[in-house]
Short mmCIF file of C-alpha atoms in Angstrom, two decimals:
data_model
loop_
_atom_site.label_atom_id
_atom_site.label_comp_id
_atom_site.label_asym_id
_atom_site.label_seq_id
_atom_site.Cartn_x
_atom_site.Cartn_y
_atom_site.Cartn_z
CA MET A 1 -3.03 -8.68 55.93
CA ILE A 2 -5.74 -7.90 53.44
CA GLU A 3 -4.67 -4.27 53.37
CA LYS A 4 -1.07 -5.37 52.47
CA TYR A 5 -2.31 -7.48 49.64
CA LYS A 6 -4.44 -4.58 48.29
CA LYS A 7 -1.43 -2.33 48.53
CA PHE A 8 0.76 -4.85 46.81
CA LEU A 9 -1.79 -5.37 44.10
CA LEU A 10 -2.10 -1.59 43.49
CA VAL A 11 1.62 -1.12 43.32
CA PHE A 12 1.92 -4.12 40.96
CA VAL A 13 -0.84 -2.81 38.68
CA GLY A 14 0.72 0.66 38.81
CA LEU A 15 4.18 -0.70 37.87
CA LEU A 16 2.70 -2.83 35.10
CA PHE A 17 0.94 0.23 33.70
CA CYS A 18 4.06 2.38 33.84
CA ALA A 19 6.05 -0.37 32.11
CA SER A 20 3.43 -0.63 29.46
CA VAL A 21 3.49 3.11 28.78
CA ILE A 22 7.29 3.19 28.63
CA TYR A 23 7.51 0.18 26.37
CA THR A 24 4.69 1.50 24.02
CA GLY A 25 6.45 4.94 23.78
CA GLY A 26 9.81 3.27 23.21
CA PHE A 27 8.33 0.97 20.59
CA ILE A 28 6.66 3.83 18.64
CA TRP A 29 9.79 5.94 18.75
CA ALA A 30 12.08 3.02 17.77
CA ASN A 31 9.97 2.11 14.85
CA THR A 32 10.66 5.51 13.36
CA LEU A 33 14.39 4.88 13.11
CA GLU A 34 15.79 4.08 9.67
CA ASN A 35 17.45 0.64 9.60
CA GLY A 36 18.75 0.61 6.09
CA THR A 37 17.04 -2.68 5.16
CA ASP A 38 13.81 -1.49 3.64
CA GLY A 39 14.57 -2.23 -0.06
CA PHE A 40 12.09 -0.94 -2.55
CA TYR A 41 9.64 -0.04 0.20
CA PHE A 42 12.14 2.55 1.30
CA THR A 43 12.55 3.72 -2.28
CA LYS A 44 8.84 4.25 -2.75
CA ASN A 45 8.40 6.08 0.49
CA PHE A 46 11.50 8.24 -0.19
CA LEU A 47 10.01 9.17 -3.56
CA LEU A 48 6.67 10.08 -2.04
CA GLU A 49 8.32 12.26 0.67
CA ASN A 50 10.77 14.04 -1.63
CA THR A 51 8.68 15.07 -4.63
CA LYS A 52 6.06 17.08 -2.72
CA ASP A 53 7.16 20.30 -4.41
CA ARG A 54 5.85 19.09 -7.82
CA PRO A 55 2.42 18.39 -9.26
CA ARG A 56 2.07 14.63 -9.17
CA ILE A 57 -0.01 11.63 -10.10
CA ILE A 58 0.20 9.05 -7.34
CA LEU A 59 -1.05 5.53 -7.96
CA ASP A 60 -1.62 3.47 -4.82
CA GLY A 61 -2.94 -0.09 -4.31
CA GLY A 62 -1.62 -3.58 -3.87
CA SER A 63 0.91 -5.50 -6.04
CA SER A 64 -1.50 -5.41 -8.94
CA THR A 65 -0.74 -1.66 -9.16
CA HIS A 66 3.00 -2.41 -8.69
CA HIS A 67 2.99 -4.68 -11.66
CA SER A 68 0.55 -2.92 -14.04
CA ILE A 69 1.77 0.69 -14.27
CA ASN A 70 4.35 2.30 -16.57
CA SER A 71 4.73 5.53 -14.63
CA LEU A 72 7.03 7.25 -17.13
CA MET A 73 4.55 6.57 -19.94
CA ILE A 74 1.79 8.39 -17.92
CA GLU A 75 4.27 11.13 -16.92
CA ASN A 76 5.24 11.82 -20.49
CA LYS A 77 1.66 12.03 -21.75
CA LEU A 78 0.04 13.93 -18.82
CA ASN A 79 2.99 16.23 -17.94
CA ARG A 80 3.03 15.32 -14.15
CA ILE A 81 5.59 13.42 -12.22
CA THR A 82 3.96 10.00 -11.68
CA LEU A 83 4.72 7.68 -8.75
CA ASN A 84 3.80 4.03 -8.30
CA MET A 85 3.22 3.34 -4.63
CA GLY A 86 1.62 -0.03 -5.14
CA TYR A 87 2.78 -3.12 -3.20
CA ASN A 88 1.25 -5.95 -1.10
CA ALA A 89 -2.59 -5.83 -0.97
CA GLY A 90 -2.33 -7.35 2.45
CA TYR A 91 -2.05 -3.78 3.98
CA PRO A 92 -5.41 -2.49 5.10
CA LEU A 93 -6.59 0.44 2.92
CA ASP A 94 -6.71 2.84 5.87
CA PHE A 95 -3.04 2.18 6.46
CA ARG A 96 -2.34 3.27 2.96
CA LEU A 97 -4.49 6.26 3.30
CA HIS A 98 -2.98 7.53 6.54
CA ARG A 99 0.49 7.20 4.91
CA LEU A 100 -0.66 9.17 1.89
CA SER A 101 -2.35 11.89 4.01
CA HIS A 102 1.04 13.01 5.41
CA PHE A 103 2.57 13.64 2.03
CA ILE A 104 -0.13 14.89 -0.40
CA SER A 105 -1.44 18.33 -1.22
CA SER A 106 -3.68 20.18 -3.67
CA ASN A 107 -0.95 19.60 -6.30
CA ASP A 108 -1.60 15.85 -6.26
CA ILE A 109 -4.04 13.53 -8.10
CA VAL A 110 -4.30 10.15 -6.47
CA VAL A 111 -5.43 7.20 -8.53
CA LEU A 112 -6.65 4.11 -6.71
CA PRO A 113 -6.84 0.89 -8.76
CA LEU A 114 -7.83 -1.07 -5.71
CA GLU A 115 -7.92 -4.87 -5.83
CA TYR A 116 -11.41 -6.27 -5.39
CA PRO A 117 -10.77 -7.63 -1.84
CA TYR A 118 -10.30 -4.09 -0.67
CA TYR A 119 -14.09 -3.66 -1.21
CA SER A 120 -15.18 -6.83 0.33
CA ARG A 121 -12.95 -8.08 3.10
CA ASP A 122 -12.72 -7.54 6.87
CA GLU A 123 -9.77 -5.09 6.87
CA GLN A 124 -8.91 -5.40 10.53
CA ALA A 125 -8.31 -9.09 10.19
CA MET A 126 -5.43 -8.24 7.86
CA ILE A 127 -3.36 -6.53 10.60
CA SER A 128 -2.08 -9.88 11.91
CA VAL A 129 -1.25 -10.94 8.33
CA ILE A 130 1.13 -7.99 7.74
CA SER A 131 2.20 -7.31 11.31
CA ASP A 132 5.78 -8.54 10.70
CA GLU A 133 6.20 -6.03 7.76
CA LEU A 134 4.82 -3.22 10.02
CA VAL A 135 7.89 -3.45 12.22
CA SER A 136 10.37 -3.83 9.40
CA TYR A 137 10.29 -2.62 5.79
CA GLY A 138 6.61 -1.61 5.89
CA LYS A 139 6.98 0.52 9.07
CA PHE A 140 6.18 3.69 7.07
CA HIS A 141 2.53 2.71 7.28
CA PHE A 142 2.67 2.10 11.04
CA ASN A 143 4.45 5.41 11.68
CA ALA A 144 1.69 7.39 9.79
CA LEU A 145 -1.22 5.75 11.80
CA PRO A 146 -3.16 7.63 14.58
CA LEU A 147 -2.16 6.67 18.04
CA SER A 148 -5.31 4.50 18.58
CA LYS A 149 -4.48 2.36 15.55
CA LYS A 150 -0.87 2.05 16.54
CA LEU A 151 -1.92 0.69 19.88
CA LEU A 152 -4.23 -1.78 18.10
CA VAL A 153 -1.26 -3.01 15.98
CA ILE A 154 0.92 -3.40 19.02
CA THR A 155 -1.61 -5.66 20.68
CA ARG A 156 -1.43 -8.02 17.67
CA LEU A 157 2.30 -8.50 17.71
CA ASN A 158 4.16 -11.57 18.86
CA PHE A 159 7.23 -11.33 21.04
CA ASN A 160 9.78 -11.31 18.22
CA GLN A 161 7.82 -8.58 16.36
CA ALA A 162 7.24 -6.55 19.48
CA THR A 163 10.99 -6.34 20.21
CA LYS A 164 12.29 -5.92 16.66
CA PRO A 165 12.14 -2.00 16.53
CA LEU A 166 13.87 -1.81 19.92
CA LYS A 167 16.77 -3.91 18.56
CA ASN A 168 17.37 -1.31 15.98
CA VAL A 169 18.24 1.27 18.70
CA TYR A 170 21.50 -0.47 19.35
CA ARG A 171 22.35 -0.55 15.63
CA LEU A 172 21.53 3.11 15.19
CA ALA A 173 23.49 4.11 18.23
CA LYS A 174 26.52 2.21 16.93
CA HIS A 175 26.48 4.06 13.66
CA LYS A 176 25.90 7.46 15.23
CA LEU A 177 28.89 6.92 17.47
CA LEU A 178 30.94 6.12 14.44
CA GLY A 179 29.59 9.35 12.85
CA SER A 180 27.85 7.59 9.96
CA ASP A 181 24.39 7.68 8.42
CA PHE A 182 23.86 4.20 7.11
CA ASN A 183 21.03 5.34 4.83
CA PHE A 184 22.89 8.34 3.38
CA ASP A 185 24.32 6.50 0.41
CA GLU A 186 20.96 4.86 -0.18
CA LYS A 187 19.23 8.23 -0.35
CA LEU A 188 21.83 9.64 -2.70
CA LYS A 189 21.33 6.66 -4.96
CA ILE A 190 17.51 7.14 -4.96
CA ILE A 191 17.88 10.82 -5.77
CA LYS A 192 20.03 9.94 -8.75
CA LEU A 193 17.48 7.25 -9.80
CA LEU A 194 14.68 9.74 -9.51
CA GLU A 195 16.50 12.00 -11.86
CA SER A 196 17.00 9.08 -14.29
CA GLY A 197 13.39 7.87 -14.15
CA GLU A 198 12.87 5.77 -11.04
CA ARG A 199 9.17 6.06 -10.14
CA GLY A 200 8.53 2.90 -8.07
CA ASP A 201 7.57 0.51 -10.91
CA ILE A 202 8.54 -3.09 -10.98
CA ASN A 203 11.78 -4.12 -12.67
CA TYR A 204 10.58 -7.06 -14.84
CA ASN A 205 14.12 -8.19 -15.52
CA ALA A 206 15.25 -8.37 -11.87
CA LEU A 207 15.64 -11.49 -9.78
CA LEU A 208 14.02 -11.75 -6.34
CA GLN A 209 16.21 -11.57 -3.28
CA GLN A 210 16.37 -15.34 -3.15
CA GLY A 211 17.76 -15.40 -6.71
CA ILE A 212 14.54 -16.82 -8.18
CA ASP A 213 13.42 -15.88 -11.61
CA LEU A 214 10.31 -13.63 -11.17
CA HIS A 215 8.67 -15.14 -14.26
CA LYS A 216 8.72 -18.74 -12.99
CA ILE A 217 6.96 -18.36 -9.61
CA ASP A 218 3.37 -19.46 -9.10
CA HIS A 219 1.72 -17.97 -6.04
CA ASN A 220 -1.81 -19.08 -6.85
CA ASN A 221 -1.68 -22.31 -4.77
CA GLY A 222 -4.02 -24.14 -7.05
CA ALA A 223 -6.95 -21.68 -6.68
CA THR A 224 -8.95 -20.62 -9.69
CA CYS A 225 -8.93 -16.99 -10.58
CA GLN A 226 -12.29 -16.36 -9.01
CA GLU A 227 -11.35 -18.13 -5.85
CA TYR A 228 -8.06 -16.28 -5.67
CA ILE A 229 -9.63 -12.83 -5.80
CA ALA A 230 -12.06 -13.86 -3.05
CA VAL A 231 -14.97 -11.68 -3.83
CA ASP A 232 -18.24 -11.09 -1.92
CA LYS A 233 -20.48 -8.18 -1.13
CA ILE A 234 -19.08 -4.77 -0.07
CA ASN A 235 -17.83 -4.74 3.55
CA SER A 236 -18.70 -2.01 5.97
CA ASP A 237 -14.93 -1.41 6.38
CA PHE A 238 -14.75 -0.07 2.83
CA VAL A 239 -17.57 2.43 3.59
CA LYS A 240 -15.56 3.68 6.51
CA ASN A 241 -12.52 3.94 4.24
CA ILE A 242 -14.26 5.87 1.59
CA GLU A 243 -15.41 8.35 4.24
CA LEU A 244 -11.77 8.64 5.32
CA ILE A 245 -10.75 9.28 1.68
CA LYS A 246 -13.39 12.05 1.56
CA GLN A 247 -11.97 13.61 4.69
CA ILE A 248 -8.42 13.39 3.43
CA GLN A 249 -9.41 14.89 0.07
CA THR A 250 -11.17 17.80 1.90
CA GLU A 251 -8.20 18.49 4.27
CA SER A 252 -5.31 18.09 1.66
CA GLY A 253 -7.05 19.45 -1.43
CA ALA A 254 -5.72 16.41 -3.35
CA LYS A 255 -8.06 14.84 -5.95
CA PHE A 256 -8.85 11.14 -5.64
CA ILE A 257 -9.91 9.00 -8.65
CA PHE A 258 -10.83 5.33 -8.61
CA THR A 259 -10.36 2.78 -11.31
CA TYR A 260 -10.40 -1.02 -11.69
CA PRO A 261 -7.46 -3.27 -10.87
CA ALA A 262 -5.39 -5.28 -13.32
CA LEU A 263 -6.17 -8.98 -13.60
CA ALA A 264 -4.69 -11.78 -15.64
CA GLY A 265 -5.76 -15.42 -16.13
CA LYS A 266 -8.38 -17.43 -17.88
CA ASN A 267 -12.05 -17.25 -16.79
CA CYS A 268 -11.61 -14.52 -14.16
CA PHE A 269 -14.73 -12.76 -15.56
CA ASP A 270 -16.79 -15.93 -16.23
CA PHE A 271 -19.93 -14.65 -14.62
CA SER A 272 -21.89 -17.97 -15.23
CA THR A 273 -20.31 -19.68 -12.27
CA PRO A 274 -21.54 -19.23 -8.64
CA GLN A 275 -18.27 -17.41 -7.74
CA GLY A 276 -18.43 -15.41 -10.95
CA LYS A 277 -21.96 -14.27 -10.07
CA LYS A 278 -20.61 -13.01 -6.78
CA LEU A 279 -17.90 -11.04 -8.55
CA LYS A 280 -20.37 -9.58 -11.02
CA SER A 281 -22.59 -8.46 -8.13
CA LEU A 282 -19.64 -6.83 -6.36
CA ILE A 283 -18.52 -5.05 -9.51
CA GLU A 284 -21.96 -3.72 -10.07
CA GLN A 285 -22.08 -2.30 -6.49
CA ILE A 286 -18.62 -0.68 -6.42
CA LYS A 287 -18.91 2.20 -8.96
CA PRO A 288 -22.35 3.48 -7.80
CA LEU A 289 -21.13 3.55 -4.15
CA VAL A 290 -17.93 5.36 -4.99
CA GLU A 291 -19.70 7.83 -7.19
CA SER A 292 -22.29 8.58 -4.51
CA TYR A 293 -19.43 10.08 -2.48
CA GLY A 294 -18.59 12.42 -5.30
CA PHE A 295 -15.50 10.61 -6.62
CA LEU A 296 -14.71 9.83 -10.27
CA PHE A 297 -14.57 6.12 -11.17
CA ILE A 298 -12.93 5.75 -14.59
CA GLY A 299 -12.72 2.92 -17.08
CA ASN A 300 -14.32 -0.50 -17.00
CA PRO A 301 -13.18 -3.87 -15.53
CA PHE A 302 -12.24 -5.23 -18.98
CA ASP A 303 -9.81 -2.41 -19.72
CA SER A 304 -7.32 -4.00 -17.35
CA TYR A 305 -8.09 -7.73 -17.77
CA PHE A 306 -5.66 -9.89 -19.73
CA PRO A 307 -6.62 -13.55 -20.00
CA ASN A 308 -3.28 -14.74 -21.42
CA ASN A 309 -0.77 -12.30 -19.87
CA MET A 310 -0.35 -13.60 -16.29
CA LEU A 311 3.13 -13.18 -14.82
CA ASN A 312 3.07 -15.21 -11.64
CA THR A 313 -0.36 -14.62 -10.00
CA TYR A 314 -3.80 -13.50 -11.18
CA TRP A 315 -3.03 -10.02 -9.90
CA HIS A 316 0.32 -9.64 -11.76
CA ILE A 317 0.26 -8.97 -15.52
CA ASP A 318 3.40 -9.21 -17.64
CA GLU A 319 5.32 -6.32 -19.17
CA LYS A 320 3.47 -6.29 -22.45
CA ALA A 321 0.08 -6.15 -20.75
CA ARG A 322 1.32 -3.47 -18.34
CA ASP A 323 2.02 -1.09 -21.24
CA ILE A 324 -1.33 -1.77 -22.94
CA ARG A 325 -3.14 -1.25 -19.63
CA THR A 326 -1.18 1.96 -18.95
CA LYS A 327 -2.17 3.34 -22.45
CA ARG A 328 -5.79 2.60 -21.71
CA LEU A 329 -5.56 4.29 -18.33
CA ILE A 330 -4.00 7.38 -19.84
CA GLU A 331 -6.96 7.76 -22.24
CA GLU A 332 -9.33 7.48 -19.36
CA LEU A 333 -7.45 10.03 -17.28
CA LYS A 334 -7.45 12.44 -20.19
CA LYS A 335 -11.23 12.34 -20.35
CA THR A 336 -11.40 13.67 -16.76
CA GLY A 337 -10.29 17.09 -18.02
CA LEU A 338 -7.89 17.39 -15.08
CA PHE A 339 -4.70 17.38 -17.07
CA ASN A 340 -3.03 19.86 -19.44
CA THR A 341 -1.82 17.73 -22.31
CA ASN A 342 -1.00 20.65 -24.62
CA LYS A 343 2.48 21.28 -23.38
#
């Protein structure tokens, strides 16, 4: 009787293992399928994938980057196509880096205006925060991850998230049977937009999908600027990430440059408060650490700080401040000597 139970248990464990392998493989494959619902995430990724033949400046970071860069202004001054890959600072930095690593080369200069939490937070804790996006419009990050990190993400998903990519298989099969590519028109549209100046920047005049005026939303939830940016000492996760950046730079030949993120709101840099003293301490640690790995760190925190130009969060500056910040960034980039501005 005991032998039967042992045999049953072994068969059960074996079947469970096989089912897990089949599901995981199916999930990873299904998440690569285009579902035609990725919005501006799709646009940004499409631009990154389809401009590899040109020398580029690529800016990557959270939504502070998305709101604070006028890409065409940089492009016109520095004679390189400029792409704004910024959105949602909830994505762990290594997710962004792995995505970049698939599409950059020695022709590229990557500028990282990272929000301060990227230096100080536990990055792995953020996986659960953005897991829903990783199986929908942010799946480009998931698809670029190494297998070990993909498996880690899968273990953090709830049932609905874990089945979402598999549901797309039916949708794709239906369109294929009908002989259609439901993203073809979208791709043609982006190609035309690229030719007319689409670079991934925010459209300040657009409404959100819910029809809400972008200028009237307040995402700060009552927190002060210093509480909102949640600063502390440098986390060991950032040290791992800067080592990853070093590796990617060596393997791709691309050049990485750091700068400070855009901030808006009163008293963000009031260093007399307890929270302000923490921020001051973090800022003083960041640049020496980054430079110790051989990277350029350009500008200063005040170049991109605008006390009275907040759009809807402390990380989002308005259109006027965006152009001022971009002009300052251009001057700092010129000083690096990496750009031919005589054309």
